[in-house]
PDB file of C-alpha atoms in Angstrom:
ATOM      1  CA  UNK A   6       2.914  -1.966  15.961  1.00 52.00           C
ATOM      2  CA  UNK A   7       5.874   0.240  16.619  1.00 54.00           C
ATOM      3  CA  UNK A   8       6.616   3.349  14.510  1.00 54.00           C
ATOM      4  CA  UNK A   9       9.959   5.103  14.666  1.00 55.00           C
ATOM      5  CA  UNK A  10      12.696   6.825  12.730  1.00 51.00           C
ATOM      6  CA  UNK A  11      16.052   5.095  12.777  1.00 50.00           C
ATOM      7  CA  UNK A  12      19.403   6.892  13.027  1.00 46.00           C
ATOM      8  CA  UNK A  13      19.375   7.608   9.289  1.00 50.00           C
ATOM      9  CA  UNK A  14      15.901   9.229   9.477  1.00 61.00           C
ATOM     10  CA  UNK A  15      14.427   6.147   7.833  1.00 80.00           C
ATOM     11  CA  UNK A  16      10.756   5.713   8.709  1.00 89.00           C
ATOM     12  CA  UNK A  17       9.932   2.283  10.163  1.00 93.00           C
ATOM     13  CA  UNK A  18       6.795   0.458  11.222  1.00 95.00           C
ATOM     14  CA  UNK A  19       7.412  -2.856  12.904  1.00 96.00           C
ATOM     15  CA  UNK A  20       5.017  -5.767  13.408  1.00 97.00           C
ATOM     16  CA  UNK A  21       5.483  -9.282  14.742  1.00 97.00           C
ATOM     17  CA  UNK A  22       6.828 -10.608  11.415  1.00 98.00           C
ATOM     18  CA  UNK A  23       7.471  -7.518   9.303  1.00 98.00           C
ATOM     19  CA  UNK A  24       9.442  -4.328   9.030  1.00 97.00           C
ATOM     20  CA  UNK A  25       7.816  -1.638   6.921  1.00 97.00           C
ATOM     21  CA  UNK A  26      10.505   0.883   6.051  1.00 96.00           C
ATOM     22  CA  UNK A  27      10.890   3.739   3.627  1.00 93.00           C
ATOM     23  CA  UNK A  28      11.269   2.508   0.081  1.00 91.00           C
ATOM     24  CA  UNK A  29      14.796   3.275  -1.151  1.00 90.00           C
ATOM     25  CA  UNK A  30      16.297   3.728  -4.602  1.00 87.00           C
ATOM     26  CA  UNK A  31      18.178   0.489  -3.936  1.00 90.00           C
ATOM     27  CA  UNK A  32      14.779  -1.274  -3.829  1.00 90.00           C
ATOM     28  CA  UNK A  33      14.481  -0.985  -7.607  1.00 86.00           C
ATOM     29  CA  UNK A  34      14.767  -4.805  -8.061  1.00 89.00           C
ATOM     30  CA  UNK A  35      11.649  -5.265  -5.887  1.00 90.00           C
ATOM     31  CA  UNK A  36       9.742  -2.597  -7.825  1.00 86.00           C
ATOM     32  CA  UNK A  37      10.907  -4.120 -11.111  1.00 86.00           C
ATOM     33  CA  UNK A  38       9.827  -7.619 -10.035  1.00 87.00           C
ATOM     34  CA  UNK A  39       6.397  -6.356  -8.975  1.00 85.00           C
ATOM     35  CA  UNK A  40       5.976  -4.323 -12.167  1.00 84.00           C
ATOM     36  CA  UNK A  41       6.789  -7.345 -14.356  1.00 83.00           C
ATOM     37  CA  UNK A  42       4.548  -9.793 -12.491  1.00 82.00           C
ATOM     38  CA  UNK A  43       1.315 -10.418 -14.442  1.00 82.00           C
ATOM     39  CA  UNK A  44      -0.524 -11.488 -11.283  1.00 84.00           C
ATOM     40  CA  UNK A  45       0.216  -8.023  -9.826  1.00 81.00           C
ATOM     41  CA  UNK A  46      -0.180  -5.834 -12.902  1.00 70.00           C
ATOM     42  CA  UNK A  47      -3.450  -7.520 -13.830  1.00 71.00           C
ATOM     43  CA  UNK A  48      -5.021  -5.274 -11.187  1.00 70.00           C
ATOM     44  CA  UNK A  49      -2.526  -2.401 -11.156  1.00 66.00           C
ATOM     45  CA  UNK A  50      -2.135  -1.486 -14.804  1.00 61.00           C
ATOM     46  CA  UNK A  51      -0.403   1.812 -13.936  1.00 61.00           C
ATOM     47  CA  UNK A  52       2.398  -0.249 -12.405  1.00 64.00           C
ATOM     48  CA  UNK A  53       3.657  -1.773 -15.671  1.00 69.00           C
ATOM     49  CA  UNK A  54       7.219  -0.508 -16.043  1.00 72.00           C
ATOM     50  CA  UNK A  55       9.599  -1.546 -18.784  1.00 77.00           C
ATOM     51  CA  UNK A  56      13.191  -2.156 -17.765  1.00 77.00           C
ATOM     52  CA  UNK A  57      15.621  -0.956 -15.136  1.00 81.00           C
ATOM     53  CA  UNK A  58      15.937   2.673 -16.391  1.00 81.00           C
ATOM     54  CA  UNK A  59      12.156   3.219 -16.372  1.00 81.00           C
ATOM     55  CA  UNK A  60      11.834   1.608 -12.926  1.00 79.00           C
ATOM     56  CA  UNK A  61      14.641   3.778 -11.550  1.00 83.00           C
ATOM     57  CA  UNK A  62      13.080   6.964 -13.013  1.00 86.00           C
ATOM     58  CA  UNK A  63       9.650   6.042 -11.644  1.00 79.00           C
ATOM     59  CA  UNK A  64      11.071   5.171  -8.227  1.00 81.00           C
ATOM     60  CA  UNK A  65      13.176   8.352  -8.083  1.00 83.00           C
ATOM     61  CA  UNK A  66      10.144  10.510  -8.909  1.00 83.00           C
ATOM     62  CA  UNK A  67       8.004   8.664  -6.360  1.00 78.00           C
ATOM     63  CA  UNK A  68      10.576   9.077  -3.601  1.00 80.00           C
ATOM     64  CA  UNK A  69      11.138  12.744  -4.427  1.00 79.00           C
ATOM     65  CA  UNK A  70       7.401  13.391  -4.232  1.00 76.00           C
ATOM     66  CA  UNK A  71       7.027  11.354  -1.020  1.00 71.00           C
ATOM     67  CA  UNK A  72       9.880  12.997   0.858  1.00 66.00           C
ATOM     68  CA  UNK A  73       9.649  16.634  -0.247  1.00 67.00           C
ATOM     69  CA  UNK A  74       6.894  17.795   2.130  1.00 67.00           C
ATOM     70  CA  UNK A  75       7.482  18.201   5.834  1.00 72.00           C
ATOM     71  CA  UNK A  76       5.748  17.098   7.846  1.00 76.00           C
ATOM     72  CA  UNK A  77       5.339  14.085   5.630  1.00 79.00           C
ATOM     73  CA  UNK A  78       1.886  13.506   4.247  1.00 80.00           C
ATOM     74  CA  UNK A  79       2.621  10.333   2.295  1.00 88.00           C
ATOM     75  CA  UNK A  80       4.666   7.199   2.806  1.00 92.00           C
ATOM     76  CA  UNK A  81       5.920   4.561   0.382  1.00 90.00           C
ATOM     77  CA  UNK A  82       7.229   1.594   2.301  1.00 94.00           C
ATOM     78  CA  UNK A  83       9.019  -1.626   1.468  1.00 96.00           C
ATOM     79  CA  UNK A  84       7.529  -4.622   3.257  1.00 98.00           C
ATOM     80  CA  UNK A  85      10.426  -6.671   4.620  1.00 98.00           C
ATOM     81  CA  UNK A  86      10.327 -10.074   6.305  1.00 98.00           C
ATOM     82  CA  UNK A  87      12.093  -9.967   9.671  1.00 98.00           C
ATOM     83  CA  UNK A  88      13.171 -13.606   9.433  1.00 97.00           C
ATOM     84  CA  UNK A  89      15.437 -13.131   6.408  1.00 97.00           C
ATOM     85  CA  UNK A  90      15.331  -9.378   5.650  1.00 96.00           C
ATOM     86  CA  UNK A  91      13.939  -9.948   2.158  1.00 96.00           C
ATOM     87  CA  UNK A  92      11.740  -7.253   0.634  1.00 97.00           C
ATOM     88  CA  UNK A  93       8.453  -8.858  -0.391  1.00 97.00           C
ATOM     89  CA  UNK A  94       6.217  -5.938  -1.265  1.00 96.00           C
ATOM     90  CA  UNK A  95       5.234  -2.297  -1.181  1.00 93.00           C
ATOM     91  CA  UNK A  96       2.644  -0.321   0.805  1.00 95.00           C
ATOM     92  CA  UNK A  97       1.925   3.297  -0.069  1.00 91.00           C
ATOM     93  CA  UNK A  98      -0.368   5.614   1.848  1.00 93.00           C
ATOM     94  CA  UNK A  99      -1.028   9.313   2.132  1.00 89.00           C
ATOM     95  CA  UNK A 100      -3.125  12.144   0.784  1.00 85.00           C
ATOM     96  CA  UNK A 101      -6.170  10.722  -0.958  1.00 81.00           C
ATOM     97  CA  UNK A 102      -6.651  10.815  -4.709  1.00 79.00           C
ATOM     98  CA  UNK A 103     -10.345  11.286  -3.972  1.00 80.00           C
ATOM     99  CA  UNK A 104     -10.911  13.190  -0.684  1.00 82.00           C
ATOM    100  CA  UNK A 105     -14.617  12.293  -0.760  1.00 81.00           C
ATOM    101  CA  UNK A 106     -13.665   8.673  -0.014  1.00 82.00           C
ATOM    102  CA  UNK A 107     -11.571   9.348   3.119  1.00 80.00           C
ATOM    103  CA  UNK A 108      -8.788  11.340   4.802  1.00 87.00           C
ATOM    104  CA  UNK A 109      -6.088   8.966   3.589  1.00 93.00           C
ATOM    105  CA  UNK A 110      -5.837   6.478   0.742  1.00 92.00           C
ATOM    106  CA  UNK A 111      -3.556   3.489   0.405  1.00 93.00           C
ATOM    107  CA  UNK A 112      -2.459   0.799  -2.020  1.00 92.00           C
ATOM    108  CA  UNK A 113      -0.125  -2.163  -2.011  1.00 94.00           C
ATOM    109  CA  UNK A 114       1.507  -4.952  -3.960  1.00 93.00           C
ATOM    110  CA  UNK A 115       3.056  -8.184  -2.745  1.00 95.00           C
ATOM    111  CA  UNK A 116       5.199 -10.729  -4.588  1.00 95.00           C
ATOM    112  CA  UNK A 117       2.965 -13.720  -5.372  1.00 94.00           C
ATOM    113  CA  UNK A 118       5.371 -16.266  -3.869  1.00 96.00           C
ATOM    114  CA  UNK A 119       4.381 -15.064  -0.368  1.00 97.00           C
ATOM    115  CA  UNK A 120       0.637 -14.653  -0.937  1.00 95.00           C
ATOM    116  CA  UNK A 121      -1.600 -16.480   1.510  1.00 96.00           C
ATOM    117  CA  UNK A 122       0.567 -15.962   4.604  1.00 98.00           C
ATOM    118  CA  UNK A 123      -1.297 -12.968   6.055  1.00 98.00           C
ATOM    119  CA  UNK A 124       1.619 -10.580   5.475  1.00 98.00           C
ATOM    120  CA  UNK A 125      -0.416  -7.945   3.675  1.00 97.00           C
ATOM    121  CA  UNK A 126      -3.185  -7.974   6.276  1.00 98.00           C
ATOM    122  CA  UNK A 127      -0.519  -7.556   8.974  1.00 98.00           C
ATOM    123  CA  UNK A 128       1.045  -4.641   7.070  1.00 98.00           C
ATOM    124  CA  UNK A 129      -2.328  -2.945   6.474  1.00 98.00           C
ATOM    125  CA  UNK A 130      -3.279  -3.300  10.150  1.00 97.00           C
ATOM    126  CA  UNK A 131       0.016  -1.638  11.173  1.00 97.00           C
ATOM    127  CA  UNK A 132      -0.583   1.173   8.684  1.00 96.00           C
ATOM    128  CA  UNK A 133      -4.124   1.691  10.031  1.00 97.00           C
ATOM    129  CA  UNK A 134      -2.802   1.876  13.602  1.00 97.00           C
ATOM    130  CA  UNK A 135      -0.250   4.485  12.504  1.00 95.00           C
ATOM    131  CA  UNK A 136      -2.850   6.464  10.525  1.00 95.00           C
ATOM    132  CA  UNK A 137      -5.274   6.697  13.443  1.00 96.00           C
ATOM    133  CA  UNK A 138      -2.820   6.896  16.372  1.00 95.00           C
ATOM    134  CA  UNK A 139      -0.045   9.068  14.944  1.00 93.00           C
ATOM    135  CA  UNK A 140      -1.550  10.905  11.980  1.00 93.00           C
ATOM    136  CA  UNK A 141      -4.960  11.433  13.644  1.00 94.00           C
ATOM    137  CA  UNK A 142      -6.893  10.473  10.520  1.00 94.00           C
ATOM    138  CA  UNK A 143     -10.673  10.123  10.741  1.00 95.00           C
ATOM    139  CA  UNK A 144     -11.076   7.679   7.853  1.00 95.00           C
ATOM    140  CA  UNK A 145      -8.836   5.629   5.589  1.00 96.00           C
ATOM    141  CA  UNK A 146      -9.780   3.960   2.306  1.00 96.00           C
ATOM    142  CA  UNK A 147      -8.534   1.666  -0.442  1.00 95.00           C
ATOM    143  CA  UNK A 148      -9.989   0.530  -3.737  1.00 93.00           C
ATOM    144  CA  UNK A 149      -9.675  -2.680  -5.715  1.00 92.00           C
ATOM    145  CA  UNK A 150     -11.225  -4.438  -8.683  1.00 88.00           C
ATOM    146  CA  UNK A 151     -14.147  -6.640  -7.678  1.00 92.00           C
ATOM    147  CA  UNK A 152     -12.441  -9.557  -9.440  1.00 89.00           C
ATOM    148  CA  UNK A 153      -9.409  -9.135  -7.161  1.00 91.00           C
ATOM    149  CA  UNK A 154     -10.941 -11.183  -4.354  1.00 94.00           C
ATOM    150  CA  UNK A 155      -7.592 -11.645  -2.585  1.00 94.00           C
ATOM    151  CA  UNK A 156      -7.148  -7.893  -2.194  1.00 94.00           C
ATOM    152  CA  UNK A 157     -10.755  -7.406  -1.107  1.00 96.00           C
ATOM    153  CA  UNK A 158     -10.254 -10.146   1.486  1.00 97.00           C
ATOM    154  CA  UNK A 159      -7.129  -8.399   2.857  1.00 97.00           C
ATOM    155  CA  UNK A 160      -9.143  -5.208   3.308  1.00 97.00           C
ATOM    156  CA  UNK A 161     -12.030  -7.039   4.963  1.00 97.00           C
ATOM    157  CA  UNK A 162      -9.722  -8.964   7.327  1.00 97.00           C
ATOM    158  CA  UNK A 163      -8.068  -5.668   8.311  1.00 97.00           C
ATOM    159  CA  UNK A 164     -11.495  -4.302   9.267  1.00 96.00           C
ATOM    160  CA  UNK A 165     -12.341  -2.084   6.306  1.00 97.00           C
ATOM    161  CA  UNK A 166     -15.955  -2.041   5.160  1.00 97.00           C
ATOM    162  CA  UNK A 167     -17.281  -1.968   1.594  1.00 98.00           C
ATOM    163  CA  UNK A 168     -18.842   1.470   1.031  1.00 97.00           C
ATOM    164  CA  UNK A 169     -19.015   1.986  -2.740  1.00 95.00           C
ATOM    165  CA  UNK A 170     -19.090   0.210  -6.118  1.00 94.00           C
ATOM    166  CA  UNK A 171     -18.549   1.660  -9.584  1.00 89.00           C
ATOM    167  CA  UNK A 172     -17.436   0.673 -13.060  1.00 89.00           C
ATOM    168  CA  UNK A 173     -14.082   1.791 -14.388  1.00 81.00           C
ATOM    169  CA  UNK A 174     -12.212   1.238 -17.637  1.00 76.00           C
ATOM    170  CA  UNK A 175      -8.677  -0.153 -17.663  1.00 65.00           C
ATOM    171  CA  UNK A 176      -6.313   2.507 -19.047  1.00 61.00           C
ATOM    172  CA  UNK A 177      -4.357   0.119 -21.279  1.00 61.00           C
ATOM    173  CA  UNK A 178      -6.974  -2.276 -22.583  1.00 63.00           C
ATOM    174  CA  UNK A 179     -10.282  -0.426 -22.188  1.00 69.00           C
ATOM    175  CA  UNK A 180     -11.835  -3.302 -20.245  1.00 74.00           C
ATOM    176  CA  UNK A 181     -14.695  -2.043 -18.073  1.00 79.00           C
ATOM    177  CA  UNK A 182     -14.607  -3.646 -14.654  1.00 84.00           C
ATOM    178  CA  UNK A 183     -16.490  -3.303 -11.378  1.00 89.00           C
ATOM    179  CA  UNK A 184     -14.437  -1.599  -8.643  1.00 90.00           C
ATOM    180  CA  UNK A 185     -14.917  -1.477  -4.885  1.00 95.00           C
ATOM    181  CA  UNK A 186     -14.089   1.112  -2.242  1.00 95.00           C
ATOM    182  CA  UNK A 187     -13.427  -0.053   1.316  1.00 97.00           C
ATOM    183  CA  UNK A 188     -13.159   2.357   4.241  1.00 96.00           C
ATOM    184  CA  UNK A 189     -12.222   2.234   7.921  1.00 96.00           C
ATOM    185  CA  UNK A 190     -13.517   4.949  10.244  1.00 96.00           C
ATOM    186  CA  UNK A 191     -11.560   5.928  13.353  1.00 96.00           C
ATOM    187  CA  UNK A 192     -14.511   5.005  15.593  1.00 95.00           C
ATOM    188  CA  UNK A 193     -14.758   1.510  14.090  1.00 94.00           C
ATOM    189  CA  UNK A 194     -10.979   1.031  14.329  1.00 95.00           C
ATOM    190  CA  UNK A 195     -11.074   2.030  18.028  1.00 94.00           C
ATOM    191  CA  UNK A 196     -13.950  -0.380  18.670  1.00 93.00           C
ATOM    192  CA  UNK A 197     -12.034  -3.287  17.055  1.00 88.00           C
ATOM    193  CA  UNK A 198      -8.906  -2.745  19.146  1.00 82.00           C
TER     194      UNK A 198
END
């Protein structure tokens, strides 16, 4: 994993197959595609956006919030394949929504056409390295619906450990579903390296 800022002050994390770079306003087609994909929004109901104007407003607000604090405390990155420079997903991490779960929270979405190739695990591992090496975090966490076995598997493969279960209602449909919290501690991350 290599983290750096390019000449345009664009944040980059680089792995063997991926470039994770700051999400840009020009990435709205990726965000739109993810927000319209039922396989993605099934588990991320907050991510359902309707049309280009709403996507652009949402993305503009997200980027403004991400970039306004210095030093940066949150990052929203496009996941880009090195081989063809196509943006295939998003990884966001930063200040936790629930500080009792960890020092830093993260979430992600990946276009279904590239699922099953290990890209998200590779991206999460790079983010964990950055969080512990550069941001000096003590613990990092993510949550997912129990029924989202693919996401839970990504977290497990990246070394996170299941630490909590609870029931939560979907905002749009009121469906109560079991949710999981996975966490990685700095000491465990260091041991795995």
